[in-house]
XYZ file of C-alpha atoms in Angstrom:
562
model
C -40.746 -77.488 -104.094
C -39.737 -75.441 -107.131
C -42.324 -73.850 -109.373
C -42.120 -72.416 -112.883
C -42.154 -68.928 -111.361
C -39.117 -69.830 -109.221
C -37.235 -70.932 -112.355
C -38.135 -67.715 -114.181
C -36.404 -65.708 -111.420
C -33.080 -66.940 -112.850
C -32.146 -64.626 -115.716
C -30.636 -67.450 -117.767
C -33.951 -69.323 -117.815
C -36.400 -66.397 -117.933
C -37.176 -66.709 -121.679
C -37.442 -70.506 -121.834
C -40.570 -72.127 -123.193
C -43.066 -73.570 -120.720
C -42.069 -77.232 -121.325
C -38.415 -76.504 -120.513
C -39.386 -74.527 -117.420
C -41.566 -77.430 -116.318
C -38.695 -79.859 -116.875
C -36.324 -77.751 -114.751
C -38.901 -77.296 -111.984
C -39.339 -81.066 -111.713
C -35.680 -82.052 -112.056
C -33.796 -79.337 -110.130
C -32.901 -79.517 -106.452
C -34.319 -76.834 -104.156
C -31.557 -75.884 -101.686
C -32.487 -73.877 -98.588
C -29.208 -72.685 -97.052
C -28.585 -71.184 -93.641
C -26.002 -68.411 -93.319
C -22.554 -69.988 -93.542
C -23.760 -73.139 -95.333
C -22.135 -74.106 -98.637
C -24.144 -74.656 -101.805
C -21.013 -76.318 -103.169
C -17.514 -76.458 -101.615
C -14.241 -75.806 -103.395
C -13.467 -78.910 -105.451
C -17.149 -79.875 -105.749
C -18.582 -81.769 -108.711
C -19.971 -79.999 -111.788
C -23.537 -78.701 -111.746
C -25.303 -75.438 -112.554
C -26.710 -73.317 -109.717
C -29.062 -70.334 -109.688
C -29.747 -67.946 -106.808
C -33.488 -67.531 -106.157
C -33.116 -65.446 -102.994
C -30.433 -64.411 -100.533
C -26.754 -63.824 -101.283
C -23.908 -66.219 -102.112
C -20.254 -65.482 -101.337
C -17.561 -66.932 -103.608
C -14.542 -67.959 -101.507
C -11.236 -69.692 -102.173
C -8.332 -70.713 -99.948
C -5.171 -69.003 -101.242
C -1.932 -69.507 -99.280
C -3.884 -70.685 -96.252
C -6.180 -67.632 -96.226
C -9.807 -67.597 -97.268
C -10.221 -64.937 -99.944
C -13.513 -63.564 -101.266
C -13.573 -63.715 -105.072
C -17.037 -62.290 -105.610
C -20.772 -62.569 -104.937
C -23.821 -64.079 -106.604
C -27.135 -62.266 -106.128
C -30.735 -63.303 -106.889
C -31.181 -64.117 -110.556
C -27.497 -64.965 -111.138
C -25.953 -68.363 -111.790
C -22.725 -70.122 -110.841
C -21.142 -73.334 -112.052
C -20.659 -72.122 -115.630
C -16.831 -72.444 -115.440
C -16.800 -76.106 -114.284
C -19.445 -77.038 -116.884
C -17.745 -75.271 -119.790
C -14.170 -76.307 -119.040
C -14.840 -79.771 -117.563
C -13.296 -79.093 -114.157
C -14.209 -79.133 -110.490
C -15.274 -75.934 -108.729
C -12.192 -73.766 -108.180
C -13.900 -71.897 -105.337
C -16.589 -72.527 -102.768
C -20.046 -70.915 -102.859
C -21.383 -70.126 -99.394
C -24.571 -68.411 -98.257
C -23.814 -65.147 -96.438
C -27.452 -64.944 -95.306
C -30.410 -67.352 -95.474
C -30.623 -68.200 -99.169
C -32.522 -70.330 -101.622
C -30.620 -71.858 -104.539
C -31.625 -74.264 -107.294
C -29.187 -76.911 -108.534
C -29.433 -78.333 -112.049
C -27.588 -81.633 -112.468
C -25.288 -81.997 -115.459
C -27.575 -84.305 -117.476
C -30.566 -82.005 -116.973
C -28.528 -78.952 -117.986
C -27.446 -80.632 -121.224
C -31.060 -81.607 -121.966
C -32.172 -77.978 -121.613
C -29.171 -76.685 -123.575
C -29.960 -79.114 -126.399
C -33.528 -77.843 -126.633
C -32.523 -74.176 -126.160
C -29.025 -73.510 -127.595
C -29.120 -69.925 -126.356
C -28.720 -71.261 -122.797
C -25.437 -72.978 -123.698
C -24.237 -69.863 -125.527
C -24.893 -67.647 -122.508
C -23.254 -70.122 -120.111
C -20.193 -70.302 -122.344
C -19.984 -66.508 -122.564
C -20.144 -66.148 -118.769
C -17.566 -68.908 -118.329
C -15.057 -67.175 -120.626
C -15.508 -63.891 -118.768
C -15.089 -65.432 -115.349
C -12.188 -67.726 -116.250
C -10.327 -64.587 -117.283
C -10.834 -63.152 -113.821
C -9.618 -66.382 -112.224
C -6.530 -66.378 -114.432
C -5.814 -62.817 -113.323
C -5.984 -63.855 -109.671
C -3.716 -66.826 -110.326
C -1.196 -64.613 -112.138
C -0.932 -62.149 -109.259
C 2.162 -62.540 -107.135
C 0.728 -63.445 -103.727
C 1.660 -61.173 -100.854
C 3.491 -63.157 -98.175
C 1.631 -63.239 -94.887
C 4.901 -63.374 -92.956
C 8.375 -62.034 -93.615
C 11.164 -63.693 -91.620
C 14.820 -62.765 -91.243
C 17.173 -65.410 -89.871
C 20.328 -67.326 -90.659
C 20.247 -70.639 -92.488
C 21.685 -72.696 -89.637
C 19.636 -71.085 -86.853
C 17.513 -73.953 -85.501
C 14.915 -71.515 -84.101
C 14.514 -69.980 -87.552
C 14.227 -73.421 -89.127
C 11.498 -74.434 -86.663
C 9.500 -71.285 -87.332
C 9.744 -71.810 -91.098
C 8.601 -75.384 -90.664
C 5.684 -74.248 -88.510
C 4.576 -71.744 -91.161
C 4.874 -74.328 -93.927
C 2.920 -76.965 -92.006
C 0.135 -74.461 -91.306
C -0.045 -73.373 -94.977
C 1.008 -69.786 -94.189
C 2.806 -68.004 -97.031
C 6.110 -66.428 -96.006
C 9.295 -64.946 -97.394
C 12.586 -65.863 -95.714
C 15.690 -63.683 -95.979
C 19.088 -63.904 -94.343
C 20.492 -60.829 -92.511
C 23.137 -60.370 -95.223
C 20.706 -60.625 -98.181
C 21.516 -57.800 -100.672
C 17.817 -56.973 -101.219
C 16.898 -57.012 -97.514
C 16.513 -53.221 -97.401
C 13.872 -53.200 -100.143
C 11.834 -56.060 -98.665
C 12.080 -55.509 -94.902
C 10.190 -52.489 -93.537
C 12.210 -50.538 -90.985
C 15.787 -51.024 -89.724
C 17.516 -54.267 -90.642
C 17.700 -56.640 -87.650
C 21.109 -57.693 -86.319
C 22.225 -61.315 -86.125
C 21.621 -61.517 -82.359
C 18.005 -60.338 -82.815
C 17.155 -63.042 -85.342
C 14.912 -64.730 -86.137
C 12.615 -61.713 -86.469
C 9.201 -61.879 -88.125
C 6.654 -59.404 -89.420
C 3.075 -60.645 -89.644
C 0.858 -58.775 -92.097
C -2.721 -58.154 -90.969
C -5.673 -59.514 -92.913
C -8.553 -57.418 -94.193
C -11.482 -59.193 -92.487
C -13.877 -58.324 -95.276
C -11.992 -59.701 -98.261
C -9.269 -61.937 -96.870
C -6.649 -59.730 -98.525
C -3.168 -59.625 -96.972
C -2.340 -56.062 -95.987
C 1.087 -54.381 -95.974
C 3.843 -56.045 -93.946
C 4.841 -52.564 -92.773
C 1.553 -52.383 -90.837
C 1.990 -55.786 -89.234
C 3.172 -57.041 -85.868
C 6.922 -57.388 -85.263
C 7.917 -60.555 -83.392
C 11.467 -61.273 -82.212
C 12.315 -64.934 -81.588
C 8.666 -65.807 -80.867
C 7.462 -69.085 -79.454
C 5.298 -71.059 -81.885
C 2.184 -70.328 -79.822
C 2.795 -66.564 -79.891
C 3.217 -66.736 -83.656
C 0.035 -68.810 -83.970
C -1.924 -66.195 -82.024
C -0.528 -63.385 -84.179
C -1.681 -65.314 -87.251
C -5.180 -65.780 -85.859
C -4.880 -69.561 -85.452
C -6.968 -71.063 -82.653
C -4.878 -71.814 -79.564
C -7.555 -71.869 -76.838
C -10.733 -73.937 -76.521
C -14.123 -72.258 -76.702
C -16.393 -74.068 -74.231
C -15.104 -76.313 -71.442
C -16.989 -79.485 -72.430
C -17.005 -81.514 -75.650
C -18.577 -84.739 -76.847
C -15.161 -85.930 -77.989
C -11.656 -84.540 -77.569
C -9.151 -85.850 -80.105
C -5.552 -85.655 -78.971
C -3.361 -85.405 -82.070
C -3.980 -83.844 -85.480
C -2.422 -86.390 -87.833
C -4.398 -88.399 -90.427
C -6.196 -90.443 -87.759
C -7.086 -87.396 -85.657
C -8.244 -85.329 -88.631
C -10.357 -88.220 -89.950
C -11.999 -88.549 -86.528
C -12.596 -84.782 -86.509
C -14.252 -84.850 -89.948
C -16.580 -87.733 -89.091
C -17.261 -86.542 -85.548
C -18.193 -83.020 -86.611
C -20.206 -84.226 -89.615
C -22.295 -86.428 -87.331
C -23.150 -83.644 -84.937
C -20.625 -84.304 -82.181
C -19.108 -81.269 -80.475
C -15.523 -82.042 -81.503
C -12.154 -80.621 -80.444
C -8.689 -81.543 -81.785
C -5.614 -80.730 -79.696
C -2.404 -80.626 -81.776
C 0.956 -79.699 -80.283
C 2.585 -78.598 -83.555
C 0.616 -78.360 -86.784
C -2.065 -80.550 -88.396
C -0.766 -83.444 -90.469
C 1.373 -85.334 -87.980
C 4.259 -87.389 -89.295
C 2.381 -87.939 -92.568
C 2.420 -84.177 -93.071
C 6.173 -84.354 -93.619
C 5.889 -86.877 -96.484
C 6.924 -85.268 -99.761
C 4.700 -87.630 -101.764
C 2.288 -90.433 -100.891
C 1.860 -92.481 -104.061
C -0.490 -95.225 -102.864
C -3.306 -93.288 -101.185
C -6.727 -94.121 -102.616
C -8.214 -91.475 -104.897
C -4.978 -89.691 -105.823
C -3.673 -91.463 -108.952
C -0.757 -89.040 -109.291
C 0.119 -89.096 -105.610
C -0.369 -86.398 -103.001
C 2.023 -84.709 -100.600
C 1.448 -85.197 -96.900
C 0.936 -81.509 -96.228
C -1.605 -81.178 -99.053
C -3.581 -84.159 -97.732
C -3.474 -82.693 -94.224
C -4.521 -79.256 -95.496
C -7.547 -80.668 -97.299
C -8.580 -82.694 -94.244
C -8.100 -79.675 -91.978
C -10.308 -77.441 -94.131
C -12.932 -80.167 -94.299
C -12.954 -80.641 -90.520
C -13.225 -76.890 -89.914
C -15.999 -76.482 -92.471
C -18.004 -79.181 -90.703
C -17.603 -77.456 -87.338
C -14.653 -79.117 -85.583
C -12.407 -76.905 -83.457
C -8.660 -77.323 -84.056
C -6.182 -76.105 -81.436
C -2.553 -75.794 -82.523
C 0.625 -75.401 -80.446
C -1.131 -77.020 -77.501
C -0.229 -80.256 -75.785
C -1.901 -82.325 -73.089
C -0.116 -82.315 -69.735
C -2.283 -85.087 -68.274
C -5.744 -86.611 -68.352
C -7.937 -87.919 -65.565
C -9.328 -91.333 -66.638
C -12.203 -91.322 -64.155
C -13.619 -87.881 -64.973
C -12.128 -87.689 -68.485
C -10.809 -84.242 -67.757
C -8.036 -83.159 -70.134
C -5.461 -80.783 -68.635
C -3.680 -78.678 -71.255
C -0.112 -77.448 -70.898
C -0.970 -73.965 -69.609
C -3.585 -75.005 -67.051
C -6.770 -75.029 -69.182
C -9.040 -77.941 -68.235
C -11.502 -79.494 -70.705
C -14.225 -81.979 -69.820
C -14.639 -84.678 -72.471
C -17.452 -87.201 -72.689
C -15.075 -89.336 -74.768
C -11.387 -89.107 -75.663
C -9.642 -90.312 -78.815
C -5.879 -90.817 -78.604
C -4.372 -90.102 -82.029
C -0.959 -88.787 -80.998
C 0.922 -90.840 -83.569
C 4.636 -91.397 -83.113
C 7.811 -89.312 -83.100
C 10.950 -89.866 -85.125
C 13.528 -91.989 -83.330
C 16.795 -90.141 -82.693
C 20.302 -91.437 -83.338
C 23.095 -91.315 -80.778
C 25.870 -90.426 -83.231
C 28.837 -88.167 -82.568
C 28.010 -84.609 -83.672
C 24.279 -85.136 -84.210
C 23.056 -83.266 -81.120
C 25.368 -80.328 -81.786
C 24.215 -80.050 -85.414
C 20.515 -80.853 -84.910
C 18.586 -78.190 -86.813
C 21.838 -77.006 -88.408
C 21.952 -79.542 -91.206
C 20.938 -82.680 -89.282
C 17.173 -83.126 -89.331
C 14.734 -85.849 -88.272
C 12.111 -86.359 -90.935
C 11.540 -83.896 -93.784
C 8.776 -81.874 -95.356
C 8.227 -80.871 -98.965
C 9.479 -77.343 -98.284
C 12.894 -78.663 -97.165
C 13.758 -79.565 -100.750
C 14.311 -75.976 -101.892
C 17.026 -75.590 -99.246
C 19.008 -78.482 -100.739
C 19.425 -76.974 -104.220
C 22.832 -77.901 -105.623
C 23.932 -79.713 -102.429
C 25.026 -83.268 -101.719
C 22.272 -84.667 -99.503
C 22.279 -87.854 -97.419
C 19.320 -89.733 -95.939
C 19.447 -92.437 -93.292
C 16.707 -95.052 -93.554
C 15.172 -97.686 -95.796
C 11.427 -97.177 -95.327
C 8.840 -95.526 -97.553
C 9.333 -92.116 -95.922
C 13.031 -92.191 -96.796
C 12.299 -93.341 -100.345
C 9.699 -90.632 -100.932
C 12.044 -87.960 -99.607
C 14.960 -89.212 -101.722
C 12.915 -88.926 -104.910
C 11.682 -85.463 -103.987
C 15.130 -84.147 -103.053
C 16.551 -85.567 -106.287
C 14.728 -82.775 -108.148
C 16.768 -80.146 -106.293
C 19.968 -81.585 -104.840
C 23.117 -82.314 -106.835
C 23.202 -85.829 -105.376
C 21.107 -87.860 -102.943
C 22.547 -90.823 -101.052
C 20.478 -93.315 -99.058
C 22.516 -94.825 -96.216
C 21.021 -98.219 -95.308
C 22.158 -100.615 -92.575
C 20.502 -103.644 -94.184
C 21.568 -105.559 -97.274
C 18.452 -104.692 -99.322
C 15.598 -102.203 -99.648
C 13.069 -104.934 -100.438
C 12.345 -105.778 -96.807
C 11.132 -102.325 -95.830
C 10.326 -100.222 -98.925
C 7.476 -100.522 -101.408
C 8.418 -101.886 -104.816
C 7.195 -98.795 -106.720
C 9.628 -96.611 -104.762
C 12.556 -98.987 -105.300
C 11.919 -98.963 -109.050
C 11.699 -95.168 -109.192
C 14.902 -94.758 -107.161
C 16.750 -97.092 -109.553
C 15.840 -94.785 -112.461
C 17.203 -91.620 -110.817
C 20.746 -90.876 -112.003
C 21.604 -88.666 -109.022
C 20.319 -91.063 -106.339
C 22.504 -93.869 -105.024
C 22.039 -96.402 -102.248
C 24.800 -97.467 -99.837
C 23.815 -100.844 -98.372
C 25.259 -102.310 -95.164
C 26.456 -98.852 -94.211
C 25.841 -96.367 -91.402
C 26.732 -92.806 -90.468
C 29.117 -92.769 -87.507
C 29.908 -89.039 -87.148
C 28.872 -85.570 -88.324
C 31.255 -82.618 -88.679
C 30.824 -78.852 -88.883
C 30.941 -75.698 -86.786
C 28.146 -73.261 -87.692
C 26.431 -75.964 -89.766
C 26.834 -79.465 -91.143
C 29.770 -79.812 -93.556
C 30.630 -83.523 -93.746
C 29.732 -86.962 -92.393
C 31.667 -90.185 -91.795
C 30.129 -93.354 -93.255
C 31.241 -96.816 -92.200
C 30.956 -99.686 -94.689
C 30.090 -102.616 -92.412
C 31.229 -105.159 -94.971
C 34.852 -104.111 -94.657
C 34.682 -101.968 -91.505
C 36.146 -99.023 -93.459
C 35.199 -95.414 -92.693
C 35.139 -92.677 -95.341
C 34.345 -88.976 -95.130
C 31.780 -87.376 -97.457
C 30.825 -83.747 -98.081
C 27.242 -83.282 -96.906
C 25.001 -80.237 -97.226
C 22.044 -81.758 -95.356
C 21.356 -85.018 -93.552
C 17.819 -86.325 -92.973
C 17.128 -89.204 -90.590
C 14.276 -91.689 -91.146
C 14.981 -94.635 -88.839
C 11.515 -95.358 -87.520
C 9.479 -93.866 -84.752
C 8.353 -94.465 -81.183
C 5.112 -93.835 -79.344
C 5.436 -91.015 -76.834
C 2.796 -92.029 -74.308
C 4.591 -91.548 -70.978
C 2.128 -88.746 -70.167
C -0.808 -91.172 -70.140
C -2.111 -92.375 -66.765
C -1.307 -95.922 -65.659
C -4.937 -96.923 -66.195
C -4.389 -96.770 -69.989
C -2.676 -100.073 -70.806
C 0.334 -100.026 -73.132
C 2.898 -102.520 -74.322
C 6.586 -102.327 -73.384
C 7.246 -99.877 -76.264
C 4.454 -97.498 -75.257
C 1.824 -98.435 -77.846
C -1.755 -98.297 -76.561
C -3.595 -101.620 -76.226
C -7.143 -101.763 -77.578
C -9.935 -104.303 -78.031
C -8.899 -107.961 -77.632
C -5.346 -106.971 -76.673
C -6.737 -105.267 -73.562
C -8.623 -108.422 -72.609
C -5.591 -110.670 -73.232
C -3.482 -108.419 -71.024
C -6.042 -108.785 -68.198
C -6.667 -105.036 -68.136
C -10.426 -104.930 -68.873
C -12.840 -104.682 -65.940
C -16.043 -103.719 -67.789
C -19.176 -105.893 -67.978
C -19.181 -105.797 -71.778
C -16.303 -106.546 -74.129
C -14.227 -103.515 -75.180
C -14.899 -102.081 -78.590
C -12.288 -102.727 -81.271
C -10.495 -99.366 -80.780
C -11.313 -98.902 -77.087
C -8.476 -98.745 -74.582
C -8.470 -100.256 -71.095
C -10.401 -97.172 -69.932
C -14.027 -97.184 -71.161
C -14.732 -94.158 -73.323
C -11.068 -93.621 -74.192
C -10.203 -94.806 -77.708
C -6.965 -95.033 -79.708
C -6.395 -94.965 -83.457
C -3.546 -94.584 -85.918
C 0.125 -95.223 -85.246
C -0.139 -94.824 -81.439
C -2.320 -97.931 -81.280
C -0.653 -101.360 -81.063
C -1.053 -102.720 -84.581
C 1.238 -104.229 -87.231
C -0.162 -101.884 -89.922
C 1.331 -98.372 -90.054
C -0.083 -96.631 -93.109
C -1.832 -93.312 -93.741
C -4.854 -95.120 -95.200
C -5.247 -97.363 -92.148
C -4.909 -94.367 -89.820
C -7.684 -92.535 -91.693
C -9.857 -95.648 -91.561
C -9.325 -96.094 -87.833
C -10.070 -92.418 -87.186
C -13.460 -92.754 -88.861
C -14.145 -96.068 -87.103
C -13.362 -94.504 -83.736
C -16.313 -92.127 -84.155
C -18.656 -95.089 -84.697
C -17.515 -96.536 -81.360
C -17.812 -93.120 -79.715
C -21.477 -93.068 -80.739
C -22.005 -96.548 -79.272
C -20.370 -95.543 -76.011
C -22.408 -92.328 -75.737
C -25.632 -94.255 -76.381
C -24.913 -96.772 -73.647
C -23.893 -94.118 -71.107
C -27.090 -92.145 -71.731
């Protein structure tokens, strides 16, 4: 419980009259923080904080790296910038040692400031000083964590760039013939047959600052896992047993990780590529609750990932599951590691369906791409781009590419977009001058040597075929569940989607004495959520909801097995 003497330890309040000190002592929260615990995270709501004892570290994620912006010592305050400028916290405030902090809610701060105007004046003065420092940080050109040299149509280079983008790692990409390569690439210029080559700058562990690329590791044509290790991403589990192992790091898996870790479960996520799943490639999700201006898939995934990590979940990247034992719930990873899980949550999502079209396999990664991420747009500047598909993912990508490409063409087999695309996307597409829609049409061939140059489109109404220049082609024709690796004990439908709840009972695959939980598979203690689960609803919001619900059923299962 706070006393008047505790309040006086804060310099801002030291000269207040006794009634105001009494008011603050009664109204303020008394936060006792362990080392590593946040007083307020980045993006937190406005309030004024004062450090009574201990030490508070100011941190902010910049280009995927946690950077230390400063410190708050006993007697100092924080929260003056959000209060003065009406914004959320731009950084997080974390105890670096056991600390005691008081929190003054907004209404109580304004009551004190009204009675003692000098408090508001001092808060405003501090805010102006510190906002200047933040503006200086924002104006600095960030040092890229990775420098990569590779040709545009090299599929290995494209995959590495995608991996870096999905993991929120800043990088600079140059081609071997770039005129400024010599000034940006430390050491001898790599030859074409050595590419892609990467340099990974080390991080100063004390401040989070990116050091010189010249001092970093040189990697030639690395596998994604080798690059992840060089970047310090977690690729191996810590202990060998977890309360719940979540297979898949898309929206459903990350939601399960957030709720599992927040409720005290020892939680591990195994992701074979990068967090975000298929949703992470969406250039803009317009209808997700709480984001009135929309949010990109990778931004949503990044926020969820940071939240899950902050709450204590472990996230493995570039790891896949080779098999799982349903009786012992042992999870065998792809390089032989074995993890024992008390429960398992299947959140593997789906993979883009591929098209058997002449030239597609040859040009895959060289202009023909399945799905798209926000970073792909910059590579389409001034080009004629084509997209195959009529769903929301295709519509979102078309609108995003329209800001960069000379023209964007949606190639649609059906006679209308209304059956498969949300109305808000259809209306926005109609307003874009450089976006057109070809209905009752399909791509029948792709042409090019080193990279994609042109495609043939057949108009199914007249069976005519025409050739079109094409700088990039993105395919969005739906997705399939890749669940062949699951044991036979986990019931699936004929398309590979996992049966849960009543569907397990209807299929005659439940042998337990109780009914299966809503998201429980045919194996007790193994749950499924998100797109991999048999369900007519395939939306990011429903996947997040199911991920959180899965943790509730995990708790029920753990209680009954105890």
